[in-house]
Coordinates of C-alpha atoms (C1' of nucleotides) in Angstrom, one line a residue:
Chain V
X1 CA 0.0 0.0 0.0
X2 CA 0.9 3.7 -0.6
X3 CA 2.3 6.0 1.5
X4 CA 0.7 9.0 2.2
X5 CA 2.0 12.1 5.1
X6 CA 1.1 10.9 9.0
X7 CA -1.2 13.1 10.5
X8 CA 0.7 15.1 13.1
X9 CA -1.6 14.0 15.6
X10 CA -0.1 10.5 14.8
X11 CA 3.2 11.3 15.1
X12 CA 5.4 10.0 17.9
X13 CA 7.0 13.1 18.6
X14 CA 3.9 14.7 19.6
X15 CA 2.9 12.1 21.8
X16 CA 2.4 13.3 25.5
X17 CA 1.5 10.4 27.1
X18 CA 4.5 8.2 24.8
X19 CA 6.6 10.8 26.7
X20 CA 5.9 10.3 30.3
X21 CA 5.5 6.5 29.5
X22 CA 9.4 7.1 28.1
X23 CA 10.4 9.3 30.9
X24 CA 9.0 6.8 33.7
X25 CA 11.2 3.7 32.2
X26 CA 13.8 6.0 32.3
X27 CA 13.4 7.1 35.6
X28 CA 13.2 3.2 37.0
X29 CA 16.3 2.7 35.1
X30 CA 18.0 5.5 37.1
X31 CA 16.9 4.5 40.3
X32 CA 17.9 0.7 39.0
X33 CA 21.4 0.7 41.0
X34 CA 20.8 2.5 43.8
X35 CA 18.1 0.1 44.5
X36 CA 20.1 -3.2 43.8
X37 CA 22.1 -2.5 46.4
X38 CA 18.8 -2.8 48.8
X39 CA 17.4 -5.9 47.4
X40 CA 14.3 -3.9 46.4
X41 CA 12.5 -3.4 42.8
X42 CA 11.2 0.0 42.3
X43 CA 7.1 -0.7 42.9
X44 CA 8.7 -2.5 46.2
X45 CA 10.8 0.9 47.2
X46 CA 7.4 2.5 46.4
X47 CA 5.6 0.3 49.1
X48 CA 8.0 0.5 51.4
X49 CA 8.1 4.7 51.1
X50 CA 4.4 4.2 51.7
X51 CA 4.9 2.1 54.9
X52 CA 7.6 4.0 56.0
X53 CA 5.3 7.1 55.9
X54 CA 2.0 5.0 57.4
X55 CA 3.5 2.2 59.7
X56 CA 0.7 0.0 58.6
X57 CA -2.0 0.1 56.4
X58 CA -4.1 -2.5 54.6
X59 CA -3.6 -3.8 50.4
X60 CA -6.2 -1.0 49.9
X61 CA -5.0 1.6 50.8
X62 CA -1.7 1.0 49.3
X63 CA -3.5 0.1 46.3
X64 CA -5.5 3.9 46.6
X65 CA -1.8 5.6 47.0
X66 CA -0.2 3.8 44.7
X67 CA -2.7 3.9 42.0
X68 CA -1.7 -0.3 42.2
X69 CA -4.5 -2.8 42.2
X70 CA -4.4 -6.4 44.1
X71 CA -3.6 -8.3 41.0
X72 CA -0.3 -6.2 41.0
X73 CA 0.1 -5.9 45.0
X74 CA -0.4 -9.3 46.2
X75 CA 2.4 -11.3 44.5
X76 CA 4.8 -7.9 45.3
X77 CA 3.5 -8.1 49.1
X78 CA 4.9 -11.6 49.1
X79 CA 7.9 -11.3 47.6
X80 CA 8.5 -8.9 50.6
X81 CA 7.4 -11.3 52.9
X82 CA 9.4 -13.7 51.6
X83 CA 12.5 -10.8 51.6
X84 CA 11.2 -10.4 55.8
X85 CA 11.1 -7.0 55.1
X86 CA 7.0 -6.8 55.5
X87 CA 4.0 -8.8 57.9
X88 CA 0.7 -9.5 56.1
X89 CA -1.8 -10.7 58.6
X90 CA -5.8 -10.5 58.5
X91 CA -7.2 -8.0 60.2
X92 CA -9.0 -9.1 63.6
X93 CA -11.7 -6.9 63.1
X94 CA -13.0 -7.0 59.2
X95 CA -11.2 -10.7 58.1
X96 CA -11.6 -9.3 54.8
X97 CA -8.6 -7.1 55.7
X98 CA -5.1 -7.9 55.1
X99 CA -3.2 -5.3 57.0
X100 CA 0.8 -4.8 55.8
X101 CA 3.4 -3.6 58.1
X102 CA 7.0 -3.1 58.7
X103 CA 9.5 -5.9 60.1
X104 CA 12.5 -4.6 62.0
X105 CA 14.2 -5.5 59.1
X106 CA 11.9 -3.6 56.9
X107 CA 12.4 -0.8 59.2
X108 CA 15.8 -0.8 59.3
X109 CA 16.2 -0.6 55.5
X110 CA 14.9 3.0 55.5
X111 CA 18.4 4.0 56.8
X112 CA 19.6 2.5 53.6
X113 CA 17.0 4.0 51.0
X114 CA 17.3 7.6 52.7
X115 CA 20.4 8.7 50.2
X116 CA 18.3 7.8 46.9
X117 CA 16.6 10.5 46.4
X118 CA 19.5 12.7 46.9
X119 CA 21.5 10.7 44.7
X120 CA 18.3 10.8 41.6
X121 CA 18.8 14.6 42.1
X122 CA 22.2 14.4 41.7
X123 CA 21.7 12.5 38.6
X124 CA 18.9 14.6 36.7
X125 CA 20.9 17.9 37.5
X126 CA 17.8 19.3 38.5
X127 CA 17.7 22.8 40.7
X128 CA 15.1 22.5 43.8
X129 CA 13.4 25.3 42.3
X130 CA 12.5 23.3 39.0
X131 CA 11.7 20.0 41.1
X132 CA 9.0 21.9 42.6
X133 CA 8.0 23.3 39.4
X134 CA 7.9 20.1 37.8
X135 CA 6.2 17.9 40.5
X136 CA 3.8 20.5 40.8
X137 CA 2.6 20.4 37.3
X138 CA 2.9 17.0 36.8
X139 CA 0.9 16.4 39.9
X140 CA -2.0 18.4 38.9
X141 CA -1.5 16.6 35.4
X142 CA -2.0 13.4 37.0
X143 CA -5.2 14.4 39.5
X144 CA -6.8 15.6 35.7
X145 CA -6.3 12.1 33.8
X146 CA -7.1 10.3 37.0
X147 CA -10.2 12.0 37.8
X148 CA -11.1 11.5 33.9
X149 CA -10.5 7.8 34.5
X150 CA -12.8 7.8 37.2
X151 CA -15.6 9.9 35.5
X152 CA -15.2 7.3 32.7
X153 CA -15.9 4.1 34.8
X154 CA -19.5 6.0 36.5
Chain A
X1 CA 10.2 -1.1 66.1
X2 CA 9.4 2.6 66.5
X3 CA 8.4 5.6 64.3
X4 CA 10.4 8.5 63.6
X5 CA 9.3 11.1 61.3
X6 CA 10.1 10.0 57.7
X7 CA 12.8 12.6 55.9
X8 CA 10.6 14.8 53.5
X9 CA 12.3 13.6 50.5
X10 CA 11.1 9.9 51.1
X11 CA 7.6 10.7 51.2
X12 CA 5.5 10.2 48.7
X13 CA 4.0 13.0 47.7
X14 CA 7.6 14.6 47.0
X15 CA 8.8 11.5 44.6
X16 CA 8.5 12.9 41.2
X17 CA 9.8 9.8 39.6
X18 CA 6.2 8.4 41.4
X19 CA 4.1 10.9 39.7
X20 CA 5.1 10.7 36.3
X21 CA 5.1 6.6 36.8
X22 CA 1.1 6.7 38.2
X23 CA 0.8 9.4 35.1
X24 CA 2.1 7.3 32.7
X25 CA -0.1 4.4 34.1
X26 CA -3.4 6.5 34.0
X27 CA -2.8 8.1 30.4
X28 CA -2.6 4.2 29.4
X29 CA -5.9 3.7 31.2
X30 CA -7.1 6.4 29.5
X31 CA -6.6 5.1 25.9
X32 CA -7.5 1.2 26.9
X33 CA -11.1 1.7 25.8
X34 CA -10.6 2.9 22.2
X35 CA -7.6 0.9 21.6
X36 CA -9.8 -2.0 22.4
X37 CA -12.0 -1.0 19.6
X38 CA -9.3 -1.6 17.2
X39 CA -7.7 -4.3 19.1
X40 CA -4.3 -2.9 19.8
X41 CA -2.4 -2.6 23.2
X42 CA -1.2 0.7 24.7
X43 CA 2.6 -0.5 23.3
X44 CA 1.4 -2.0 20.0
X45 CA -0.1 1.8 19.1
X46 CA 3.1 3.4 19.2
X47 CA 4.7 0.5 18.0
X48 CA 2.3 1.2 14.9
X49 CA 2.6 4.7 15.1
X50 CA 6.2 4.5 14.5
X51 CA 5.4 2.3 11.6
X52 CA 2.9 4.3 9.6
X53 CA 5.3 7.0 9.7
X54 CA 8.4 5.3 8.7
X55 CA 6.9 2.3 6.9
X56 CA 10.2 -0.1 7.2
X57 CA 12.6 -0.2 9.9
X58 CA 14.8 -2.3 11.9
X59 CA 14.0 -3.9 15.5
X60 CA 16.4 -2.0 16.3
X61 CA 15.5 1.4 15.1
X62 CA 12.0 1.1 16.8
X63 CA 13.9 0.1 19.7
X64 CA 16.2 3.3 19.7
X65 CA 12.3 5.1 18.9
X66 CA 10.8 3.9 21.4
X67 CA 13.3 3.4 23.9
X68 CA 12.6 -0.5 24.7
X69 CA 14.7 -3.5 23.6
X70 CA 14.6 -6.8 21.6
X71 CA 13.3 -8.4 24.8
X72 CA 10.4 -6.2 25.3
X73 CA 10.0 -5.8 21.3
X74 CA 10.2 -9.8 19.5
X75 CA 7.4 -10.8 21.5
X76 CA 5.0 -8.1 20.8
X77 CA 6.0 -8.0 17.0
X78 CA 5.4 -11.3 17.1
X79 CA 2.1 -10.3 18.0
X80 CA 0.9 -7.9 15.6
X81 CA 2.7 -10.5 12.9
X82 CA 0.0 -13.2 14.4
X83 CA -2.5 -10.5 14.1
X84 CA -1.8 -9.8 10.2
X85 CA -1.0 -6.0 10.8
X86 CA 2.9 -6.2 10.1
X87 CA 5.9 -8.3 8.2
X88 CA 8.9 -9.3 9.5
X89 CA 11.4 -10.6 7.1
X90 CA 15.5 -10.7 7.5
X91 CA 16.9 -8.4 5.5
X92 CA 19.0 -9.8 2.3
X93 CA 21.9 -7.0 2.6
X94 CA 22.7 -7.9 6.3
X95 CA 20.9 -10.9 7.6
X96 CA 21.6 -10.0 11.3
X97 CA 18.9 -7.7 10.7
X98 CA 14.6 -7.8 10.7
X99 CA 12.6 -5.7 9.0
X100 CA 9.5 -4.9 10.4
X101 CA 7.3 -3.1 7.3
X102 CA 3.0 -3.1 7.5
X103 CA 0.6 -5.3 5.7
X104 CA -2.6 -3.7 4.0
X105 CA -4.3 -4.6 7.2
X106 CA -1.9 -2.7 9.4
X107 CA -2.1 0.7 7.0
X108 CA -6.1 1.0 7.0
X109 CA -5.6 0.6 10.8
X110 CA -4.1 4.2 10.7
X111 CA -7.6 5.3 9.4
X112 CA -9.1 3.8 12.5
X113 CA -6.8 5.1 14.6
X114 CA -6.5 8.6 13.7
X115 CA -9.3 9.3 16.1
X116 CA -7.6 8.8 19.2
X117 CA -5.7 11.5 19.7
X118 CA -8.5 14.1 19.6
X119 CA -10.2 11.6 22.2
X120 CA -7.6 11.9 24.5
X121 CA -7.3 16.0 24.3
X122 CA -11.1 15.8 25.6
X123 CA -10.5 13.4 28.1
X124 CA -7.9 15.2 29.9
X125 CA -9.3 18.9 28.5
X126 CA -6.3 20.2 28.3
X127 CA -5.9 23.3 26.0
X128 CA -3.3 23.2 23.1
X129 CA -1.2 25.4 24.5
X130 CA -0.8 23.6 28.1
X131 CA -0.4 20.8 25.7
X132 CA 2.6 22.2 24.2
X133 CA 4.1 23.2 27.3
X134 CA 3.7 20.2 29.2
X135 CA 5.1 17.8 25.8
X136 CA 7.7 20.4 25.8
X137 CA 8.7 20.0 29.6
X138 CA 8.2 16.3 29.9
X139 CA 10.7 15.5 26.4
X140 CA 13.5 17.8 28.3
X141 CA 13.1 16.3 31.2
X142 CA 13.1 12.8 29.4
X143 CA 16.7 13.7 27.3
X144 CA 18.3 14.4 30.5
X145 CA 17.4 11.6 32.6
X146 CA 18.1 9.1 29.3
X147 CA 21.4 11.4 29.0
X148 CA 22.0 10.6 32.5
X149 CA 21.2 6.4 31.9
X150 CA 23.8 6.5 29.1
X151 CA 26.6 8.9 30.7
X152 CA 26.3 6.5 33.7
X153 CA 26.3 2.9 31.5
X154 CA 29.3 4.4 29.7
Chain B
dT1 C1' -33.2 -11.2 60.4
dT2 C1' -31.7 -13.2 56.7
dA3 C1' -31.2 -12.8 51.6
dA4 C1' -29.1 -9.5 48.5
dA5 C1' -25.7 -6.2 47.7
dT6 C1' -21.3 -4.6 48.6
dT7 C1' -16.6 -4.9 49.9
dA8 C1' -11.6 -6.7 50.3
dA9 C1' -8.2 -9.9 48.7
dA10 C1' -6.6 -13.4 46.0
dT11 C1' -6.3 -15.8 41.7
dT12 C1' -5.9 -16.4 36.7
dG13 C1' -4.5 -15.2 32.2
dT14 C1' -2.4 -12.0 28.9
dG15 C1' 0.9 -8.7 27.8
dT16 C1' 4.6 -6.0 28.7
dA17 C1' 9.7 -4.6 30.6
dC18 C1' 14.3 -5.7 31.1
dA19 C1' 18.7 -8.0 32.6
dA20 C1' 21.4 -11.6 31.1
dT21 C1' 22.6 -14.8 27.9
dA22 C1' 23.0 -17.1 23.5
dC23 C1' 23.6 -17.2 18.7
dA24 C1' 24.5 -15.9 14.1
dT25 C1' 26.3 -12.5 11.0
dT26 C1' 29.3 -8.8 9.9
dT27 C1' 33.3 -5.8 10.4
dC28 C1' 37.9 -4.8 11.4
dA29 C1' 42.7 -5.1 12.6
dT30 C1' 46.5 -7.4 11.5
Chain K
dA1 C1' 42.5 -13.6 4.5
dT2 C1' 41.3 -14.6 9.4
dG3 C1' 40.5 -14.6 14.2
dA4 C1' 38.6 -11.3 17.5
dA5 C1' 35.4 -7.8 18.4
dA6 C1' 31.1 -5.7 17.4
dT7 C1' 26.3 -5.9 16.0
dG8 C1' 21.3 -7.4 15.6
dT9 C1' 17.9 -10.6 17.3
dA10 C1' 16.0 -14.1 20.0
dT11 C1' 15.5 -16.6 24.4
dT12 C1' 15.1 -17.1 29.3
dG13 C1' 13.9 -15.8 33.8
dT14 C1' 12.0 -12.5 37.1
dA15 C1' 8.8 -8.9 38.1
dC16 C1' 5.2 -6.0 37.2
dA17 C1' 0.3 -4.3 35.4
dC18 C1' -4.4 -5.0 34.9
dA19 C1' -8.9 -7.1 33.4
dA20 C1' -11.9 -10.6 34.9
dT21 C1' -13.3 -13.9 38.0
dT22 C1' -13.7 -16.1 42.5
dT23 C1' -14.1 -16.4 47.5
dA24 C1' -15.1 -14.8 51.9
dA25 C1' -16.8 -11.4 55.0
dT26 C1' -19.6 -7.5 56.1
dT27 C1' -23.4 -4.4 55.5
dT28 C1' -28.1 -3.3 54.0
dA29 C1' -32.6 -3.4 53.3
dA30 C1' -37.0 -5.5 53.0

DNA sequence: TTAAATTAAATTGTGTACAATACATTTCAT
DNA sequence: ATGAAATGTATTGTACACAATTTAATTTAA
């Protein structure tokens, strides 16, 4: 068949979302060494920021602040089990619940993680200033697709 | 253990790398319905986006475009091959080589597809020019952190 | 108050991602 | 011309990501 000139709409270079979905691959590769040397993929580190932050909190609510569901969470949750960084134990009072918290081990491994982001930021060359810029505006980028996603499903 | 205050720059709501990751993860949510329609994955569209604009290249060249390798890629081409939308044949000058080129199938896909974009823009309502300025903010951002990737594999 | 609806996790199945390795082909330095 | 290095794909193994389904527990509404 013929060629005839891609839309610009098509084009890859004016893809947004092929952007971020570029620049978040990159970004796990970044973190990729720093991490090795914790024993921790980057969706774990994420978990264990979470916990870190909350002490304990059940699949769902990791699930709401991670935008993760349990098809993604579960086998990860094991894995740190099985690592002894994490407990997952049913919650006495809804059995329903599987609450996740922090192992001394788990703990302890926040000592570890706390250079990271200093060392990304080393990394990217960014200034403060546009760190702030950026994770403002990409915040408020992701509340607008998000809250599209959930108008959607209504 | 105990809990001590977490350092600001572990939290969560400071990581930007999380934010563009949960971005990038939403945007693809936000196309899954109308790629369904035509029966393509959030990675086979820009695998065929690449395509309808170049019509032939290598693995490797949609690799370098779209920043993934032969791991990621032979599988999914094997895919679309299975699905009748593209070719791949060794090339004659340099047999190390594949060449991925599209079948009549795969170009009147671009006809179907050509949509989606202006879809997207009314999901997320963003105006062109925040458009512009967030493409043009997220691809700077994405040459220096691949920039920092390759000066550190070098 | 109990049957229906809702909720929370887990499971299953498909499709990426990517490191590491293997393999075949080509290029290059001697 | 030839053995070593480089190149281009494919394969293997681990770990997500998510839709769809299942199971069990809780809530609700008639």
């Amino acid at each position: 068949m013929q060629k005839t000139t891609t839309s610009p709409e098509l084009m890859l270079e004016n893809q947004l979302c092929f952007t971020i979905y570029a620049c978040s691959r990159e970004f796990t590769k970044l973190y990729q060494p720093h991490l090795d040397k914790i024993g921790l993929t980057y969706s774990q580190y994420l978990v264990m920021i979470v916990l870190w932050e909350k002490q304990q909190c059940t699949v769902k609510e990791l699930g709401e602040a991670l935008f993760l569901d349990s098809g993604t969470l579960t086998p990860l949750l094991k894995r740190l089990q099985a690592a002894g960084l994490i407990l997952r134990e049913r919650s006495l009072q809804d059995e329903r619940k599987v609450l996740i918290s922090l192992t001394d081990k788990g703990w302890a491994l926040q000592s570890e993680a706390v250079c990271i982001p200093g060392k990304m930021a080393e990394g990217t060359m960014l200034s403060a200033d546009e760190f702030v810029n950026l994770l403002g505006q990409f915040k408020s980028l992701l509340a607008r697709v998000h809250e599209a996603n959930t108008a959607a499903t209504k």
